[in-house]
Coordinates of C-alpha atoms in Angstrom, one line a residue:
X1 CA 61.5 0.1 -0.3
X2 CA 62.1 4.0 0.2
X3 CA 65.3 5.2 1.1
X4 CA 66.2 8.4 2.3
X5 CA 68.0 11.1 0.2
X6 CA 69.8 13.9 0.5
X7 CA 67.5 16.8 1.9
X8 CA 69.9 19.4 0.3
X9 CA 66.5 20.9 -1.4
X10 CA 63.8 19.9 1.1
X11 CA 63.4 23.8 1.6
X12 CA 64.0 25.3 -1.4
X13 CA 66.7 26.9 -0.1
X14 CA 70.8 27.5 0.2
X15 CA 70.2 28.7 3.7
X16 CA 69.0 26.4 6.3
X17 CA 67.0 27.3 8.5
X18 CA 66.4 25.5 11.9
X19 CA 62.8 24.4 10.8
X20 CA 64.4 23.3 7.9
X21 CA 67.2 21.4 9.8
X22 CA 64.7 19.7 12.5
X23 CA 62.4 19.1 8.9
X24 CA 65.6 17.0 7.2
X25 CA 65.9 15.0 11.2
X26 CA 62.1 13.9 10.5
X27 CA 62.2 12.9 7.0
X28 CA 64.5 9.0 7.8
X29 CA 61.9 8.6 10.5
X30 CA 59.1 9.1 8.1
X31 CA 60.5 6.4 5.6
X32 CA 61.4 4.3 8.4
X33 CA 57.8 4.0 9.5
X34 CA 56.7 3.6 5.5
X35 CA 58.7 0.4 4.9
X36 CA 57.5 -1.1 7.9
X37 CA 54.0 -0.8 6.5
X38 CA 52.9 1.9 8.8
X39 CA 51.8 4.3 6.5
X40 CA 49.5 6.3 9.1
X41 CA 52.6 7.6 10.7
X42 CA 54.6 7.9 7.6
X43 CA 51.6 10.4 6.9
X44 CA 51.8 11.8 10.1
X45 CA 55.5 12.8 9.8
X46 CA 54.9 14.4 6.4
X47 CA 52.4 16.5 7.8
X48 CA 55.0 17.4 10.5
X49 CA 57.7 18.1 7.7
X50 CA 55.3 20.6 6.0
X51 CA 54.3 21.7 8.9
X52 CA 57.7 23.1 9.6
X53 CA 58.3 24.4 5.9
X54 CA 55.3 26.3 6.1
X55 CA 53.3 23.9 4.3
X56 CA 56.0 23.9 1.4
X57 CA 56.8 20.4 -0.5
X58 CA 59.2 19.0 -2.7
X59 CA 58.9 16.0 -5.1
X60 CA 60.6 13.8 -2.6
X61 CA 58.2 14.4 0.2
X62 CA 55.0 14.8 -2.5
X63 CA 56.7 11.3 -3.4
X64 CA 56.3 9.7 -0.2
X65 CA 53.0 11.0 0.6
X66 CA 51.4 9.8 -2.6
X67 CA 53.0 6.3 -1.3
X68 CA 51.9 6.2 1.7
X69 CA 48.3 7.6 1.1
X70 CA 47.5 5.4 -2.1
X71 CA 48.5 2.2 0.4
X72 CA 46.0 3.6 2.7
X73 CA 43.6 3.8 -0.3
X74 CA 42.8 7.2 0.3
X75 CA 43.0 8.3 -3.1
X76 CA 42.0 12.0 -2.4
X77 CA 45.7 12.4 -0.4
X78 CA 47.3 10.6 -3.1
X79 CA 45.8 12.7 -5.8
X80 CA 46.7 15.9 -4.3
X81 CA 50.6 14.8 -3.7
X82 CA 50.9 13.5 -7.4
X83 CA 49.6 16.5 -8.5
X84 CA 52.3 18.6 -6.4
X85 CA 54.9 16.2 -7.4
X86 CA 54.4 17.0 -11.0
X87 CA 53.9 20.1 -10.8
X88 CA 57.4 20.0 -9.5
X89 CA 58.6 19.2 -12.9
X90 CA 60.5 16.1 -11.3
X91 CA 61.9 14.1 -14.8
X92 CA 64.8 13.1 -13.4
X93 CA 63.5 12.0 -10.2
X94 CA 64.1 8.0 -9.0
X95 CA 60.3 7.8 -8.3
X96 CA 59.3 9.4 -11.7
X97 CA 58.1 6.1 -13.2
X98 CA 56.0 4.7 -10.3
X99 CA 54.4 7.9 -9.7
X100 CA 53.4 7.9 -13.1
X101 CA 51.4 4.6 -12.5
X102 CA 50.2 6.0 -9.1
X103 CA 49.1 8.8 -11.3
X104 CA 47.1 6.2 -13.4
X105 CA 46.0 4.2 -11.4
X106 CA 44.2 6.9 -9.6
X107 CA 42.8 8.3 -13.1
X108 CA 41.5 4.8 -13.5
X109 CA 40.3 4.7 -10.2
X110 CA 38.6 7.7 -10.6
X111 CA 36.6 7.0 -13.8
X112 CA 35.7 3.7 -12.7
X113 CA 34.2 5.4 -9.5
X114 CA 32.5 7.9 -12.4
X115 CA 31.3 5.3 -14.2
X116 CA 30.3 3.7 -11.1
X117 CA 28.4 7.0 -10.0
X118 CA 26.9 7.2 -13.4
X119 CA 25.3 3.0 -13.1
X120 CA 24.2 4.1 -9.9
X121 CA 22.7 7.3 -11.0
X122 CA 20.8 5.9 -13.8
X123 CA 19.7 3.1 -11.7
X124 CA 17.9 5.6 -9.1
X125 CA 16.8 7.0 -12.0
X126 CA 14.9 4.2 -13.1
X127 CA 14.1 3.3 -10.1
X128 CA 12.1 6.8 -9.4
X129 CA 10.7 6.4 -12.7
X130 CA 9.2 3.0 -12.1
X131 CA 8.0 4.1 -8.4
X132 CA 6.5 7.3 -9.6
X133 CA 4.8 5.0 -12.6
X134 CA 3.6 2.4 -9.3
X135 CA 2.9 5.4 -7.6
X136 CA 0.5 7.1 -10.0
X137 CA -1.4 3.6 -11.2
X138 CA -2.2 3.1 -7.5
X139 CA -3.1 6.5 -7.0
X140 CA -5.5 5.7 -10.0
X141 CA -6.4 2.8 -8.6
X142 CA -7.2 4.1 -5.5
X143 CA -9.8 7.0 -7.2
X144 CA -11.6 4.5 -9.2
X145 CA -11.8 2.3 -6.0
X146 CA -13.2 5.7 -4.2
X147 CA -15.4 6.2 -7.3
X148 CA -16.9 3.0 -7.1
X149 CA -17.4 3.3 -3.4
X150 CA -19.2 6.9 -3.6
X151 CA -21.3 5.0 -6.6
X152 CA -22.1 2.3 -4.3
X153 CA -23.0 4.4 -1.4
X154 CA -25.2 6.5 -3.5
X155 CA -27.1 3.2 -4.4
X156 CA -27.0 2.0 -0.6
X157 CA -29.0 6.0 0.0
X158 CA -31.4 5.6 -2.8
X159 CA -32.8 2.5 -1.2
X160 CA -33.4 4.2 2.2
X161 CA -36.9 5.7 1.7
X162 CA -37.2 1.8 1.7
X163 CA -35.5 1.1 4.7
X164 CA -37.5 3.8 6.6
X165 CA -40.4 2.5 5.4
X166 CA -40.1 -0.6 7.0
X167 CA -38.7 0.3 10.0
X168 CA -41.6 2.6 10.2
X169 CA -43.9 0.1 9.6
X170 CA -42.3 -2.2 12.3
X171 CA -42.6 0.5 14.9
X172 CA -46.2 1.0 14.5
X173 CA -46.8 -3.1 14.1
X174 CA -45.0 -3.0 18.0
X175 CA -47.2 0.0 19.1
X176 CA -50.2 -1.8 18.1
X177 CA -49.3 -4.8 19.8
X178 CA -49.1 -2.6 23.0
X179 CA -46.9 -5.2 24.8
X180 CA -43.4 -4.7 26.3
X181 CA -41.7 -7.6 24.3
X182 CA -43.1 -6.4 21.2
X183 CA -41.4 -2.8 21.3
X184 CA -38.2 -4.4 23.1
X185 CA -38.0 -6.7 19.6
X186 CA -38.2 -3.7 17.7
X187 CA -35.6 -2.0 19.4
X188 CA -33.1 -5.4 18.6
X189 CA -34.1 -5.5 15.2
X190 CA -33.3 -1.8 14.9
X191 CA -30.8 -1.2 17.3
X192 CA -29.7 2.1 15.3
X193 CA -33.0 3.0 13.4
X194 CA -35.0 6.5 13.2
X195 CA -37.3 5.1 15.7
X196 CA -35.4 3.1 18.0
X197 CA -35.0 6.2 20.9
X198 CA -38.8 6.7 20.4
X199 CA -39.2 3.2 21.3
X200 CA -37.5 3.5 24.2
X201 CA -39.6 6.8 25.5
X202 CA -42.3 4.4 25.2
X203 CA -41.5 1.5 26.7
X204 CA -39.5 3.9 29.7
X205 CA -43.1 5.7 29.7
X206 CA -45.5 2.6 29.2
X207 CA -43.8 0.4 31.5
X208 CA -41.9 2.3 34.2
X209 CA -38.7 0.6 35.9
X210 CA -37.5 0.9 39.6
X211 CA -34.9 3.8 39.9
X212 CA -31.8 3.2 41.2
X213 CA -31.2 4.6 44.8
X214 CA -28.7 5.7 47.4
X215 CA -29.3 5.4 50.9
X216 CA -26.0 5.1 53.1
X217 CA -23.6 4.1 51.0
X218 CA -25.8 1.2 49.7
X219 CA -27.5 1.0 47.0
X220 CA -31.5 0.0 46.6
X221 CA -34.0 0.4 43.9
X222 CA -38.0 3.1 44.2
X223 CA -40.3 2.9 42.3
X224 CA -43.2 5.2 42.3
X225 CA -41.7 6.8 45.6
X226 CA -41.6 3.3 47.2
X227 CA -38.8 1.1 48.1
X228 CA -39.6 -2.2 46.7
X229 CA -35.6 -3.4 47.2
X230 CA -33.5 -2.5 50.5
X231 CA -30.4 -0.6 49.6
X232 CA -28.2 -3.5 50.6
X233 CA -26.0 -3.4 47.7
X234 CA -22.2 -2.3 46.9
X235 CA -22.9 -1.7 43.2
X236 CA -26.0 -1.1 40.8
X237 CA -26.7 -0.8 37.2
X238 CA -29.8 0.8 35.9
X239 CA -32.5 -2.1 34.6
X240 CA -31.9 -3.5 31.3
X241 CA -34.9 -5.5 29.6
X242 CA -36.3 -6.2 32.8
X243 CA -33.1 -6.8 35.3
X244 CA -30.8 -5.0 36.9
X245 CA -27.1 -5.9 37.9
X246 CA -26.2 -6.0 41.7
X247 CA -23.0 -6.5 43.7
X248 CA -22.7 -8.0 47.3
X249 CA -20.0 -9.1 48.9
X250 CA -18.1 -8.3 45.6
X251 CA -20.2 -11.0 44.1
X252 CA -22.6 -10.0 41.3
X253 CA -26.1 -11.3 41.0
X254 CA -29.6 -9.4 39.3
X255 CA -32.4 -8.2 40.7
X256 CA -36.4 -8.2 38.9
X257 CA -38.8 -5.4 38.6
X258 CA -40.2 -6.6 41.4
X259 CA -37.7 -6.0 43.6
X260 CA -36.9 -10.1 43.6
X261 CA -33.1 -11.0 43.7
X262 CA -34.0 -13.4 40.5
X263 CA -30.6 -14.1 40.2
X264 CA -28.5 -14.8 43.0
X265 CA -25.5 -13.0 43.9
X266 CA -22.2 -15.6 43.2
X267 CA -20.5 -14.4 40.4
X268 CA -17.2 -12.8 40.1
X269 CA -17.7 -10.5 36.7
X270 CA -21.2 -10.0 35.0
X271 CA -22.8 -7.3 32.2
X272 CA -26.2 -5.9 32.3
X273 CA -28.8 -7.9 29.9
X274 CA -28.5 -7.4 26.6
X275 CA -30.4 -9.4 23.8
X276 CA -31.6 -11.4 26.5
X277 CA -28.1 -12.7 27.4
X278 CA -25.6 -11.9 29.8
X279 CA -21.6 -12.4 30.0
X280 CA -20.8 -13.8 33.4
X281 CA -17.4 -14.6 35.4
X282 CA -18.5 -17.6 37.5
X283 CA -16.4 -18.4 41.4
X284 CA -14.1 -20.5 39.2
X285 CA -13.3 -17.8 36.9
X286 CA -14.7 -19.5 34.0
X287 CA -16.6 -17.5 31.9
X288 CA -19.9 -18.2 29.9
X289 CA -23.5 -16.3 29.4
X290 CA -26.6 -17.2 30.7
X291 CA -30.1 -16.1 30.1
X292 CA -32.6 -13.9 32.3
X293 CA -33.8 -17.3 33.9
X294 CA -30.2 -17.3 35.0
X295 CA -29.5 -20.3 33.3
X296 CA -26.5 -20.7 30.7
X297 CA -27.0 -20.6 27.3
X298 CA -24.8 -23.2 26.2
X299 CA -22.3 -25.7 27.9
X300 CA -19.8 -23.4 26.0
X301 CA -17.3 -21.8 28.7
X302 CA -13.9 -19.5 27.3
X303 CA -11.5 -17.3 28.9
X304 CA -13.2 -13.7 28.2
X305 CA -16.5 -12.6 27.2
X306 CA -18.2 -9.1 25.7
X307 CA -21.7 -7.8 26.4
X308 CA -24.2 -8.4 23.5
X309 CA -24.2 -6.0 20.6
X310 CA -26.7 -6.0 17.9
X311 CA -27.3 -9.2 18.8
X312 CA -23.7 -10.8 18.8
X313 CA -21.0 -11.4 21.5
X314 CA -17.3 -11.6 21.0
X315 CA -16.1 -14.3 23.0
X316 CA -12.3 -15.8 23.8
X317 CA -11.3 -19.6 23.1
X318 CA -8.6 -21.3 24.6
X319 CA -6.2 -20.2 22.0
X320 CA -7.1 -16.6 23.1
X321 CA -8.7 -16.4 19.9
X322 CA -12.1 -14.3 19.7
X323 CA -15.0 -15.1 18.0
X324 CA -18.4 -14.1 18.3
X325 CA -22.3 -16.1 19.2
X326 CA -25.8 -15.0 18.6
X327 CA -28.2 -14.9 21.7
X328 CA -29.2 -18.5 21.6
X329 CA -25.2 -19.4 22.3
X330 CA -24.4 -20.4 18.8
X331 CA -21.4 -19.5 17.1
X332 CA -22.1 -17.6 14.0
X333 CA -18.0 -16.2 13.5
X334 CA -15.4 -18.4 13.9
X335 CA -12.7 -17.8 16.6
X336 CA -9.7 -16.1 14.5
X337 CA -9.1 -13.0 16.1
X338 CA -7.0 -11.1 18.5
X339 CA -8.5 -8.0 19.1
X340 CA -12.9 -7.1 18.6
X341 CA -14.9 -4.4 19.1
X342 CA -18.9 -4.6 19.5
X343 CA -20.9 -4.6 16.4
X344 CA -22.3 -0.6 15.3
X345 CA -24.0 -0.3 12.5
X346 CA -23.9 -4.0 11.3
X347 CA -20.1 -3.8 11.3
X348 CA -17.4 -4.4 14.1
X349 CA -13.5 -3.5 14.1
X350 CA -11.3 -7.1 14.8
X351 CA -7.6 -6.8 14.8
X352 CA -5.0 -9.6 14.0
X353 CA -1.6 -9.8 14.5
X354 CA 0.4 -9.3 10.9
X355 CA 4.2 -9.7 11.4
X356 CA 4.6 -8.9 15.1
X357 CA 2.2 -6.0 14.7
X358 CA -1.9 -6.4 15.4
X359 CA -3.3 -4.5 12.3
X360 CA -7.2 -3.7 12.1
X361 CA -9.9 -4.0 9.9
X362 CA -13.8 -4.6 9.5
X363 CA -16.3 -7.4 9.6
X364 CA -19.8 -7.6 9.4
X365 CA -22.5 -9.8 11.0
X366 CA -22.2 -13.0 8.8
X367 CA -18.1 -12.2 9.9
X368 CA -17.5 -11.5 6.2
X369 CA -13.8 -9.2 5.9
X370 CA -15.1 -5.9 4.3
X371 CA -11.3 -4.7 4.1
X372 CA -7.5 -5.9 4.5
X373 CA -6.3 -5.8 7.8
X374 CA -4.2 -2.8 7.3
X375 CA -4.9 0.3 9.9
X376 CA -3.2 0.8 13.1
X377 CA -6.7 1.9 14.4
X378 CA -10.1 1.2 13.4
X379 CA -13.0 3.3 15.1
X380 CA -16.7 2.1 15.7
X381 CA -18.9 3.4 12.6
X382 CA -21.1 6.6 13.5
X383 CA -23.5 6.8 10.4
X384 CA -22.0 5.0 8.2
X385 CA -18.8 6.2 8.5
X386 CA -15.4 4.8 10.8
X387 CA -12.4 6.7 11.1
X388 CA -8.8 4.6 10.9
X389 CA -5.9 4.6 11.3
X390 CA -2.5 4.1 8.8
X391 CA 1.0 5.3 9.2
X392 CA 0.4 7.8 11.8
X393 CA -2.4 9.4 9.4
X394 CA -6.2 9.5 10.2
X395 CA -9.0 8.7 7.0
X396 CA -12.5 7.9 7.1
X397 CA -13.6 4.1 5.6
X398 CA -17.3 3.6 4.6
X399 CA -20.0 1.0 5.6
X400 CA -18.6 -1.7 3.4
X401 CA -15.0 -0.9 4.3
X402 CA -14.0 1.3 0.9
X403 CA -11.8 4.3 1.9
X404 CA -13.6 7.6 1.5
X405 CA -10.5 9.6 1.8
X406 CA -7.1 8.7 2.3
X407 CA -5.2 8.4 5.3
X408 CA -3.7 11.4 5.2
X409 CA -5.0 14.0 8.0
X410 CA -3.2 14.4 11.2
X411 CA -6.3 14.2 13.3
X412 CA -10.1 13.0 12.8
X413 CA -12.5 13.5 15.8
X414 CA -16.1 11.9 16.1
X415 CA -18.9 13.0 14.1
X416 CA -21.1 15.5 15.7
X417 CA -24.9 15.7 15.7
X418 CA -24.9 18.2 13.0
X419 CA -22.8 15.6 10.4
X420 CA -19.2 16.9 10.7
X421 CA -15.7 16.0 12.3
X422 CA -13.1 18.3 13.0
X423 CA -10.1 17.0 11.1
X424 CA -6.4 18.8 11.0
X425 CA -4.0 18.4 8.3
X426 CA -1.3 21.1 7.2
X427 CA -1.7 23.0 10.4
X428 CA -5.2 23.8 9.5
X429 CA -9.0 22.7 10.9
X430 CA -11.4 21.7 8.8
X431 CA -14.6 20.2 9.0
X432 CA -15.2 16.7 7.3
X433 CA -19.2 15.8 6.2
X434 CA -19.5 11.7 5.6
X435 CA -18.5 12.2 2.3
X436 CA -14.8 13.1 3.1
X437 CA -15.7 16.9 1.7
X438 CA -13.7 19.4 3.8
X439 CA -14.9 23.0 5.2
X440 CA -14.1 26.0 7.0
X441 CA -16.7 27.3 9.3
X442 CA -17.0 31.2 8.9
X443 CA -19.8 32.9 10.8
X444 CA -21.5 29.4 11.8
X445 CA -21.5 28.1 8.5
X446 CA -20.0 25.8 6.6
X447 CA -17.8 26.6 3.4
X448 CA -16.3 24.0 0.7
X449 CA -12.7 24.1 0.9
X450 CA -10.0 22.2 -0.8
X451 CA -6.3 21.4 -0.5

């Protein structure tokens, strides 16, 4: 334990001075509160002490602070008042010794804290160095994967003189026919084709539907200037392959060409006709699809339905699962997802839930994954190209699900009609073609650019 000695020399002086006096009252209380462990306050009273000898010291109160501070581990205190205690040249002191091992103990302290710093140091280091080396094989994973993408898309646009060919060939086949159901199955077997909004000229030309009408708040159908159905109805949808959706009552039915209710007003939800199908939400709530004789397609019921897309429908099971059936009710991709999209383009966006989190990607028709689910987002494709979503950073993916560029833009809009999206990144715009090559547009026209 401490004990208090004489103060004779606290202030380094023959005179004392009444600081120096009320110093000398402090110092007992200060050891006092050091060998009853309370080193905090012991601390606090040699503050007060040096406080009062204008922050003066002597070896005995360098002493006790060193104590007190290296029992509180704060080694940086303790340093400082061994190095003022020797400094005071203090060889005959009574705490010489102890202060000594205080003195290295701290050393010790010290260079195993260096030595520490140093593991740590070269552990980081290591640690960048093996990051940086992940870093950069990725990164030259990822080019070659982008290489072999932009190879296989250049294949995929060699072959489309092909395509066009037969499309074209298709479309005349349907205009030769002449009929209605031959340019309708055109238009499903290409839904997004060169020829497909021709088709539908034609066939709006060829084979003119009733127009949808608004007399008093109701709604009716004319066609040719005549009313051929009353305008009895709370809602109406334009005709779709030969039907059009009504509402009465709040309950939806579909009415013919004719001007015929073909399908009776009763159910709670329905979509227009698409594929020759229709998602309906019957008085029970249960929902199915049924066919433009207004019979179902299967026996088949589930919680939610989608429209028809490209010939496919996503539907919910009883594990809230979707999946998706072909127009004859058949299911063609099993029920495993959370989240869907239609089908553009051959491909649709289907999110899953990954660790708490629903994370996007793509399938196509046959319900094959053409990428991880990894994107926050994942856009419908616009000509061959979907934007996503990762990490708060926009990118473009291709037709079979290969990145074009990286997710690294702040913002990708839609494509336009002339081929380019306005993307941000750095606080600038630029203009992205379906290739992931950025521009500037000066004067109206489009110049390269890079980052």
């Amino acid at each position: 334990m401490l004990v208090a000695s004489s103060m004779t020399t606290l202030a380094g002086a023959q005179t004392i001075s009444k600081n120096d006096e009320k110093a000398r009252s402090i110092y007992p209380k200060a050891i006092e509160f050091y060998n009853n462990k309370e080193y905090s306050k012991a601390l606090n009273k040699v503050a007060e002490m040096e406080k009062l000898l204008n922050n003066k010291t002597n070896a005995r109160l360098s002493y006790l602070k060193a104590k007190a501070a290296y029992a509180l581990a704060d080694y940086n205190t303790a340093e400082g008042a061994c190095k003022s205690y020797f400094e005071s040249r203090p060889k005959n002191d009574s705490g010489y010794e102890e202060m000594s091992l205080i003195k290295e103990s701290i050393i010790a302290y010290r260079q195993a804290e260096m030595a520490q710093r140093q593991q740590a140091a070269a552990a980081f280091e290591q640690a960048e160095q093996e990051r940086k080396a992940r870093a950069a094989e990725e990164d030259r994973q990822r080019k070659l994967q982008m290489q072999a993408a932009a190879e296989r898309r250049a294949e995929w646009a060699k072959h489309q003189d092909e395509r066009d060919e037969v499309e074209k060939n298709a479309y005349e086949a349907a205009v030769k026919t002449g009929t209605k159901e031959a340019m309708q199955n055109f238009i499903y077997d290409f839904p997004n084709g060169k020829f497909t909004a021709q088709a539908k000229r034609e066939m709006n030309k060829k084979w003119a539907q009733p127009t949808r009408t608004l007399v008093k708040s109701k709604y009716g159908y004319t066609l040719n200037g005549k009313l051929i159905v009353k305008a009895k109805y709370e809602q109406a949808s334009d005709f779709s392959e030969g039907l059009a959706r009504v509402a009465k009552d709040g309950k939806y039915g579909f009415v013919n060409e004719q001007g015929v209710e073909a399908i009776p007003t009763k159910f709670n939800m329905a979509s227009n006709f698409s594929y020759g199908a229709a998602a309906v939400k019957d008085a029970n709530n249960v929902s199915y699809y049924i066919g433009t004789n207004g019979e179902r397609l299967s026996e088949e019921s589930y919680l939610e339905t989608k429209s028809f897309s490209e010939g496919l429908a996503a539907c919910q099971d009883e594990n809230y699962l979707y999946g998706f059936i072909n127009n004859k009710g058949e299911l063609v991709v099993q029920h495993k997802f959370n989240y869907v999209s239609w089908f553009k383009e051959g491909n649709c966006a289907v999110g899953k839930n990954v660790d708490g989190a629903v994370k996007y990607g793509y399938i196509d028709r046959k319900g094959l994954q053409l990428c991880g689910f990894m994107y926050d987002e994942a856009k419908d494709f616009q000509g061959g190209v979907a934007r996503v979503k990762m990490n708060g950073k926009y990118g473009l993916v291709d037709r079979f699900g290969s990145q074009i560029t990286c997710c690294d833009y702040d913002y990708i809009g839609e494509f336009k009609n002339d081929g380019y999206a306005l993307a941000k990144r750095q606080n600038l715009e630029v203009y992205l073609d379906k290739e992931g090559q950025a521009y500037a547009k000066v004067n109206g026209k489009y110049i390269s650019v890079s980052f």
